[in-house]
Amino acid sequence: MPPKLVSHARIMTIERHILEEQKIHPEATGTLTNLLYDLALAGKFIASNTTRGGLAEILGETNEVNIQGERVMKLDQLADQTIYRMNDHTGRLAAMASEEHEGLLPIPERYQTGKYVLLYDPLDGSSNIETNTSIGTIFSIYRRISDSGPGTMEDCLQPGRNLVVAGYLLYGVSTMLVYSSGSGVFGFTLDPDIGEFLLTNDNIQIPKKPKYYSVNHGYQKYWGESMVRYTQYLQGLDGQIPPLSLRYAGSLVADFHRNLLEGGVFYYPADHKDPQKPSGKLRLLYEAAPLAFIASQAGGYASDGHQNILDIVPTSLHQRTPLFIGNRTLVEKAEEFIRQYGI
Ligand code: P6P
């Protein structure tokens, strides 16, 4: 007699979860469901290569430089191509845009176009690959604005408020996929033995009591007074709150994910380090907006220091923004310091 399977919780695969989510949206046609399947599959493939990173010949840099002026790691290229080729022929997308490429990525003419656009950062934090620090993929899905035919730049330059789905994959101690379609945030952990993402974090809510703050202290000399005072506030130095612990991996997805689960704030402020980047380093469309959508679904908040990230209407694919994201109280406090002392 086989042993009776004892489970204290439903075994929920991401496929089943997406189908259940689809039932909440009666108008859903299954296209979005299939698009999410495809992203989960791409994530499994990328994960299988990142875990072999130290062994496979793909580790190390190509001799190419991307639109951001950053040297492209071979794993970056693999992740970028995997996501594009997983989605270019399905007829679900009108266009794509990747943080690794300057312009919009059209759907090849031989394939049909669909009603969504996909924007993605294929491997954020890739400078950490060779030190075996967690890295991630970030994705955003919008409904196209144009009626039909090839997707347009207008389809891609939408505010985060218009997001239909946002999510990320985190390639760390385990591989996780975290996503929201507007009805809460759900985390799935990849079981490599069966190749399935299983629900491990149901309806994530940022804890009310924060534990961490995440910032690169190495740039303190470039900060304005507001950031110096804000950081001292987080460290408990002005006596307003108990000190928070500093955690900074230099990999946005890893830092964001920790604060999502444990409570805290990540910030990459505008600084005076690089006159070419007065708005800081992070990209609005590929990093800030999708994570702001997830943070808001988890009871948190994201700001550029003045306004909700989700309200910013992009004017270019690669525009950058200062980012404060995590517990609403901590992000609003940053806005307060900036109002009082300037950026
Ligand atoms: P810094 C990785 O390159 C990245 O885009 C984010 O993942 C990360 O949060 C940030 O840059 C780290 O930048 O300047 O602190 O090394």
CSV table of C-alpha atoms and ligand atoms in Angstrom, one decimal:
chain,number,residue,atom,x,y,z
A,1,MET,CA,0.0,0.0,0.0
A,2,PRO,CA,1.7,3.3,-1.0
A,3,PRO,CA,2.2,5.7,1.9
A,4,LYS,CA,-0.6,8.2,2.2
A,5,LEU,CA,0.6,11.6,0.9
A,6,VAL,CA,0.4,13.9,3.9
A,7,SER,CA,0.4,17.5,3.0
A,8,HIS,CA,-0.4,20.5,5.2
A,9,ALA,CA,-0.9,22.7,2.1
A,10,ARG,CA,-2.1,22.3,-1.4
A,11,ILE,CA,0.8,21.6,-3.9
A,12,MET,CA,0.1,24.6,-6.2
A,13,THR,CA,2.2,24.8,-9.4
A,14,ILE,CA,2.6,28.2,-11.0
A,15,GLU,CA,0.6,26.9,-14.0
A,16,ARG,CA,-2.3,26.0,-11.8
A,17,HIS,CA,-2.1,29.3,-10.0
A,18,ILE,CA,-2.1,31.3,-13.2
A,19,LEU,CA,-5.1,29.4,-14.4
A,20,GLU,CA,-6.9,30.1,-11.1
A,21,GLU,CA,-5.9,33.8,-11.4
A,22,GLN,CA,-7.3,33.7,-14.9
A,23,LYS,CA,-10.8,32.8,-13.5
A,24,ILE,CA,-10.8,36.1,-11.6
A,25,HIS,CA,-10.6,37.9,-15.0
A,26,PRO,CA,-13.7,36.7,-16.9
A,27,GLU,CA,-12.5,38.6,-20.0
A,28,ALA,CA,-9.3,36.7,-19.9
A,29,THR,CA,-8.8,34.7,-23.1
A,30,GLY,CA,-5.8,32.7,-21.9
A,31,THR,CA,-3.3,34.7,-23.8
A,32,LEU,CA,-1.9,36.3,-20.7
A,33,THR,CA,-1.9,32.9,-19.0
A,34,ASN,CA,0.2,31.4,-21.8
A,35,LEU,CA,2.5,34.4,-21.8
A,36,LEU,CA,3.2,33.9,-18.1
A,37,TYR,CA,3.8,30.2,-18.8
A,38,ASP,CA,6.4,31.2,-21.4
A,39,LEU,CA,8.1,33.5,-18.9
A,40,ALA,CA,8.2,30.8,-16.3
A,41,LEU,CA,9.7,28.4,-18.8
A,42,ALA,CA,12.3,31.0,-19.9
A,43,GLY,CA,13.1,31.4,-16.2
A,44,LYS,CA,13.7,27.7,-15.8
A,45,PHE,CA,16.1,27.7,-18.7
A,46,ILE,CA,18.0,30.8,-17.5
A,47,ALA,CA,18.2,29.3,-14.0
A,48,SER,CA,19.6,26.0,-15.3
A,49,ASN,CA,22.4,28.1,-16.9
A,50,THR,CA,23.1,30.4,-14.0
A,51,THR,CA,23.5,27.5,-11.6
A,52,ARG,CA,26.1,26.1,-14.1
A,53,GLY,CA,27.6,29.6,-14.5
A,54,GLY,CA,30.8,28.6,-12.7
A,55,LEU,CA,31.2,25.5,-14.8
A,56,ALA,CA,29.9,26.3,-18.3
A,57,GLU,CA,32.0,28.1,-20.9
A,58,ILE,CA,29.4,30.8,-21.0
A,59,LEU,CA,30.7,32.4,-17.8
A,60,GLY,CA,32.7,35.5,-18.4
A,61,GLU,CA,32.3,38.6,-20.6
A,62,THR,CA,31.7,39.0,-24.2
A,63,ASN,CA,33.6,41.7,-26.0
A,64,GLU,CA,30.4,43.7,-26.4
A,65,VAL,CA,29.0,46.7,-24.5
A,66,ASN,CA,25.2,47.3,-24.1
A,67,ILE,CA,23.1,50.4,-24.5
A,68,GLN,CA,23.9,51.3,-20.9
A,69,GLY,CA,27.6,51.3,-21.7
A,70,GLU,CA,28.1,48.1,-19.5
A,71,ARG,CA,30.2,45.1,-20.6
A,72,VAL,CA,27.8,42.3,-21.5
A,73,MET,CA,28.2,39.1,-19.7
A,74,LYS,CA,27.6,36.0,-21.8
A,75,LEU,CA,24.8,35.0,-19.4
A,76,ASP,CA,23.2,38.4,-20.1
A,77,GLN,CA,23.2,37.6,-23.8
A,78,LEU,CA,21.8,34.1,-23.1
A,79,ALA,CA,19.0,35.4,-20.9
A,80,ASP,CA,18.2,38.2,-23.3
A,81,GLN,CA,18.0,35.8,-26.3
A,82,THR,CA,16.1,33.2,-24.3
A,83,ILE,CA,13.3,35.6,-23.4
A,84,TYR,CA,13.0,37.1,-26.9
A,85,ARG,CA,13.0,33.8,-28.7
A,86,MET,CA,10.5,32.3,-26.3
A,87,ASN,CA,8.1,35.0,-27.1
A,88,ASP,CA,8.7,36.3,-30.7
A,89,HIS,CA,6.6,33.7,-32.5
A,90,THR,CA,3.6,33.1,-30.1
A,91,GLY,CA,1.3,35.7,-31.6
A,92,ARG,CA,0.7,37.1,-28.0
A,93,LEU,CA,2.9,40.2,-28.3
A,94,ALA,CA,2.9,43.3,-30.4
A,95,ALA,CA,6.5,44.1,-29.5
A,96,MET,CA,9.2,43.7,-26.9
A,97,ALA,CA,11.9,45.9,-25.3
A,98,SER,CA,14.9,44.8,-23.4
A,99,GLU,CA,17.2,46.7,-21.1
A,100,GLU,CA,20.1,45.3,-23.2
A,101,HIS,CA,18.9,46.9,-26.5
A,102,GLU,CA,18.6,50.5,-27.5
A,103,GLY,CA,15.3,50.4,-29.3
A,104,LEU,CA,12.0,48.5,-29.5
A,105,LEU,CA,12.3,44.8,-30.4
A,106,PRO,CA,9.8,44.1,-33.2
A,107,ILE,CA,8.0,40.8,-33.7
A,108,PRO,CA,9.4,39.3,-36.9
A,109,GLU,CA,7.1,40.0,-39.9
A,110,ARG,CA,6.6,36.2,-40.5
A,111,TYR,CA,4.7,36.0,-37.2
A,112,GLN,CA,1.4,37.4,-36.0
A,113,THR,CA,1.3,40.2,-33.4
A,114,GLY,CA,-0.8,40.1,-30.3
A,115,LYS,CA,-2.4,42.4,-27.7
A,116,TYR,CA,0.4,42.7,-25.2
A,117,VAL,CA,3.9,44.2,-25.0
A,118,LEU,CA,6.7,42.7,-22.9
A,119,LEU,CA,9.5,44.8,-21.4
A,120,TYR,CA,12.3,43.0,-19.6
A,121,ASP,CA,15.7,43.3,-17.9
A,122,PRO,CA,17.1,39.9,-18.8
A,123,LEU,CA,19.7,39.6,-16.1
A,124,ASP,CA,19.8,42.5,-13.6
A,125,GLY,CA,22.9,42.6,-11.4
A,126,SER,CA,24.9,40.6,-13.9
A,127,SER,CA,28.1,42.2,-12.6
A,128,ASN,CA,27.6,39.9,-9.6
A,129,ILE,CA,27.7,36.7,-11.7
A,130,GLU,CA,31.3,35.9,-11.1
A,131,THR,CA,31.1,36.4,-7.4
A,132,ASN,CA,28.1,34.0,-7.2
A,133,THR,CA,25.8,36.7,-5.8
A,134,SER,CA,22.1,36.4,-6.5
A,135,ILE,CA,20.9,38.0,-9.8
A,136,GLY,CA,17.5,38.4,-11.4
A,137,THR,CA,15.2,38.9,-14.4
A,138,ILE,CA,12.6,41.6,-14.2
A,139,PHE,CA,9.5,41.7,-16.5
A,140,SER,CA,6.6,43.9,-17.3
A,141,ILE,CA,3.5,43.2,-19.4
A,142,TYR,CA,1.2,46.0,-20.7
A,143,ARG,CA,-1.8,45.9,-23.0
A,144,ARG,CA,-0.9,47.5,-26.4
A,145,ILE,CA,-2.4,51.0,-27.0
A,146,SER,CA,-2.2,50.8,-30.8
A,147,ASP,CA,-5.0,48.8,-32.5
A,148,SER,CA,-3.1,46.3,-34.5
A,149,GLY,CA,0.0,45.5,-36.6
A,150,PRO,CA,3.5,46.0,-35.3
A,151,GLY,CA,3.8,47.4,-31.8
A,152,THR,CA,4.8,51.0,-31.4
A,153,MET,CA,7.0,53.0,-29.0
A,154,GLU,CA,3.7,54.4,-27.5
A,155,ASP,CA,2.8,50.9,-26.6
A,156,CYS,CA,6.0,50.6,-24.6
A,157,LEU,CA,6.1,54.1,-23.0
A,158,GLN,CA,3.3,53.5,-20.5
A,159,PRO,CA,3.2,54.5,-16.8
A,160,GLY,CA,3.4,51.7,-14.3
A,161,ARG,CA,-0.3,52.3,-13.4
A,162,ASN,CA,-1.1,50.6,-16.7
A,163,LEU,CA,0.8,47.4,-15.9
A,164,VAL,CA,-1.2,44.2,-16.4
A,165,VAL,CA,1.5,41.9,-14.9
A,166,ALA,CA,4.9,42.6,-13.3
A,167,GLY,CA,7.3,40.1,-11.9
A,168,TYR,CA,10.8,38.9,-11.4
A,169,LEU,CA,12.9,35.8,-11.2
A,170,LEU,CA,15.5,35.6,-8.5
A,171,TYR,CA,18.5,33.2,-9.2
A,172,GLY,CA,19.8,32.7,-5.7
A,173,VAL,CA,20.1,29.9,-3.1
A,174,SER,CA,16.9,28.8,-4.8
A,175,THR,CA,15.3,30.0,-8.0
A,176,MET,CA,12.1,32.0,-7.3
A,177,LEU,CA,9.5,33.6,-9.5
A,178,VAL,CA,7.5,36.4,-7.9
A,179,TYR,CA,4.6,38.0,-9.8
A,180,SER,CA,1.4,40.0,-9.5
A,181,SER,CA,-1.4,40.4,-11.9
A,182,GLY,CA,-3.1,43.0,-9.8
A,183,SER,CA,-4.7,40.7,-7.2
A,184,GLY,CA,-1.8,40.3,-4.8
A,185,VAL,CA,1.8,39.1,-4.9
A,186,PHE,CA,2.7,35.4,-5.2
A,187,GLY,CA,6.1,33.7,-4.8
A,188,PHE,CA,7.0,30.4,-6.3
A,189,THR,CA,10.1,28.3,-5.7
A,190,LEU,CA,11.6,26.1,-8.4
A,191,ASP,CA,11.9,22.4,-7.4
A,192,PRO,CA,14.7,21.4,-9.7
A,193,ASP,CA,14.0,17.7,-9.3
A,194,ILE,CA,10.6,18.0,-10.9
A,195,GLY,CA,11.2,21.3,-12.9
A,196,GLU,CA,8.1,23.0,-11.4
A,197,PHE,CA,7.7,26.3,-9.7
A,198,LEU,CA,5.7,25.6,-6.5
A,199,LEU,CA,3.7,28.2,-4.5
A,200,THR,CA,5.7,29.0,-1.4
A,201,ASN,CA,4.7,32.6,-0.6
A,202,ASP,CA,0.9,33.1,-0.8
A,203,ASN,CA,-0.2,36.8,-1.1
A,204,ILE,CA,3.0,38.4,0.2
A,205,GLN,CA,2.5,41.5,2.3
A,206,ILE,CA,5.5,43.7,3.4
A,207,PRO,CA,5.7,43.4,7.2
A,208,LYS,CA,4.6,46.5,9.0
A,209,LYS,CA,7.8,46.5,11.2
A,210,PRO,CA,10.8,47.0,8.9
A,211,LYS,CA,14.1,45.3,9.5
A,212,TYR,CA,16.5,46.6,6.8
A,213,TYR,CA,17.6,49.5,4.8
A,214,SER,CA,19.6,49.0,1.5
A,215,VAL,CA,21.8,51.7,0.0
A,216,ASN,CA,25.3,52.0,-1.4
A,217,HIS,CA,27.1,54.0,1.3
A,218,GLY,CA,30.0,54.3,-1.0
A,219,TYR,CA,28.3,57.2,-2.7
A,220,GLN,CA,27.6,59.2,0.5
A,221,LYS,CA,30.1,61.9,-0.6
A,222,TYR,CA,27.8,62.6,-3.6
A,223,TRP,CA,24.5,62.8,-1.6
A,224,GLY,CA,22.7,66.0,-0.8
A,225,GLU,CA,21.7,66.9,2.8
A,226,SER,CA,18.3,65.2,2.5
A,227,MET,CA,19.9,61.8,1.9
A,228,VAL,CA,22.5,62.2,4.6
A,229,ARG,CA,19.7,63.0,7.1
A,230,TYR,CA,17.4,60.3,5.8
A,231,THR,CA,20.1,57.7,6.2
A,232,GLN,CA,20.9,58.9,9.8
A,233,TYR,CA,17.1,58.6,10.4
A,234,LEU,CA,17.1,54.9,9.2
A,235,GLN,CA,20.2,54.3,11.4
A,236,GLY,CA,18.3,55.6,14.5
A,237,LEU,CA,20.8,58.4,14.9
A,238,ASP,CA,18.2,61.1,15.2
A,239,GLY,CA,16.2,59.0,17.8
A,240,GLN,CA,13.0,58.8,15.8
A,241,ILE,CA,13.1,55.1,15.1
A,242,PRO,CA,15.1,52.1,16.3
A,243,PRO,CA,18.1,51.5,14.1
A,244,LEU,CA,17.5,49.3,11.0
A,245,SER,CA,20.2,46.9,9.8
A,246,LEU,CA,22.0,47.6,6.6
A,247,ARG,CA,21.8,44.9,3.8
A,248,TYR,CA,23.1,45.8,0.3
A,249,ALA,CA,23.9,43.1,-2.2
A,250,GLY,CA,24.4,45.4,-5.2
A,251,SER,CA,21.7,43.3,-7.0
A,252,LEU,CA,18.4,45.1,-7.1
A,253,VAL,CA,16.2,42.0,-7.3
A,254,ALA,CA,18.0,40.4,-4.3
A,255,ASP,CA,17.8,43.6,-2.2
A,256,PHE,CA,14.1,44.2,-3.2
A,257,HIS,CA,13.1,40.6,-2.5
A,258,ARG,CA,14.6,40.6,1.0
A,259,ASN,CA,12.8,43.9,1.9
A,260,LEU,CA,9.6,42.6,0.5
A,261,LEU,CA,9.7,39.5,2.8
A,262,GLU,CA,11.3,41.0,5.9
A,263,GLY,CA,10.3,44.7,5.7
A,264,GLY,CA,12.6,47.6,4.8
A,265,VAL,CA,13.5,50.2,2.2
A,266,PHE,CA,15.8,50.1,-0.8
A,267,TYR,CA,17.0,53.4,-2.2
A,268,TYR,CA,19.2,54.5,-5.1
A,269,PRO,CA,18.9,58.3,-4.9
A,270,ALA,CA,19.8,60.9,-7.5
A,271,ASP,CA,23.3,61.9,-6.7
A,272,HIS,CA,26.0,64.2,-7.9
A,273,LYS,CA,28.4,61.5,-8.9
A,274,ASP,CA,27.8,61.3,-12.6
A,275,PRO,CA,26.5,64.5,-14.4
A,276,GLN,CA,25.4,62.2,-17.2
A,277,LYS,CA,23.0,60.4,-14.7
A,278,PRO,CA,21.5,63.2,-12.6
A,279,SER,CA,18.5,60.9,-11.9
A,280,GLY,CA,20.6,58.0,-10.5
A,281,LYS,CA,21.4,54.7,-12.2
A,282,LEU,CA,18.2,52.7,-12.2
A,283,ARG,CA,15.8,52.5,-15.2
A,284,LEU,CA,12.2,53.4,-14.8
A,285,LEU,CA,10.7,51.0,-17.3
A,286,TYR,CA,12.9,47.9,-16.7
A,287,GLU,CA,13.4,48.1,-13.0
A,288,ALA,CA,11.6,50.8,-11.0
A,289,ALA,CA,8.0,50.5,-12.4
A,290,PRO,CA,7.6,46.7,-12.3
A,291,LEU,CA,9.0,46.5,-8.8
A,292,ALA,CA,6.8,49.5,-7.8
A,293,PHE,CA,3.8,47.6,-9.0
A,294,ILE,CA,4.7,44.6,-6.9
A,295,ALA,CA,5.5,46.7,-3.9
A,296,SER,CA,2.1,48.5,-4.1
A,297,GLN,CA,0.4,45.1,-4.4
A,298,ALA,CA,2.2,44.0,-1.2
A,299,GLY,CA,1.1,47.0,0.7
A,300,GLY,CA,4.3,49.0,0.1
A,301,TYR,CA,5.1,52.1,-2.0
A,302,ALA,CA,7.7,53.3,-4.4
A,303,SER,CA,8.7,56.9,-5.2
A,304,ASP,CA,11.3,58.9,-7.1
A,305,GLY,CA,11.5,61.1,-4.0
A,306,HIS,CA,8.6,63.4,-5.1
A,307,GLN,CA,5.9,61.2,-6.7
A,308,ASN,CA,4.6,57.6,-7.0
A,309,ILE,CA,6.8,55.7,-9.5
A,310,LEU,CA,3.6,54.3,-11.0
A,311,ASP,CA,2.4,57.7,-12.0
A,312,ILE,CA,5.6,58.7,-14.0
A,313,VAL,CA,4.8,58.7,-17.8
A,314,PRO,CA,8.0,57.5,-19.5
A,315,THR,CA,9.4,59.7,-22.4
A,316,SER,CA,12.1,57.2,-23.4
A,317,LEU,CA,12.8,53.5,-23.1
A,318,HIS,CA,16.0,53.9,-21.0
A,319,GLN,CA,15.2,56.9,-18.9
A,320,ARG,CA,16.5,56.6,-15.3
A,321,THR,CA,14.9,57.5,-12.1
A,322,PRO,CA,15.8,57.9,-8.4
A,323,LEU,CA,14.1,55.0,-6.5
A,324,PHE,CA,12.9,54.6,-3.0
A,325,ILE,CA,10.9,51.4,-2.5
A,326,GLY,CA,9.6,49.3,0.3
A,327,ASN,CA,7.6,50.0,3.5
A,328,ARG,CA,5.3,53.0,2.8
A,329,THR,CA,6.2,54.8,6.0
A,330,LEU,CA,9.9,54.7,5.2
A,331,VAL,CA,9.4,55.8,1.6
A,332,GLU,CA,7.1,58.6,2.6
A,333,LYS,CA,9.8,59.7,5.1
A,334,ALA,CA,12.3,60.0,2.3
A,335,GLU,CA,9.9,62.3,0.4
A,336,GLU,CA,9.5,64.3,3.6
A,337,PHE,CA,13.3,64.8,4.0
A,338,ILE,CA,13.6,65.7,0.3
A,339,ARG,CA,10.8,68.3,0.7
A,340,GLN,CA,12.6,69.8,3.6
A,341,TYR,CA,16.2,69.7,2.5
A,342,GLY,CA,16.0,69.3,-1.3
A,343,ILE,CA,17.2,66.3,-3.3
B,1,P6P,P1,25.8,50.2,-7.5
B,1,P6P,C1,23.1,46.2,-11.0
B,1,P6P,O1,24.1,46.7,-11.9
B,1,P6P,C2,22.1,47.4,-10.7
B,1,P6P,O2,21.5,47.8,-11.9
B,1,P6P,C3,21.1,46.9,-9.7
B,1,P6P,O3,20.8,45.6,-9.8
B,1,P6P,C4,21.7,47.3,-8.4
B,1,P6P,O4,20.8,47.6,-7.4
B,1,P6P,C5,22.6,48.5,-8.7
B,1,P6P,O5,22.9,48.4,-10.1
B,1,P6P,C6,23.8,48.6,-7.9
B,1,P6P,O6,24.5,49.7,-8.3
B,1,P6P,O7,26.1,51.6,-8.1
B,1,P6P,O8,25.5,50.3,-6.0
B,1,P6P,O9,26.9,49.2,-7.7
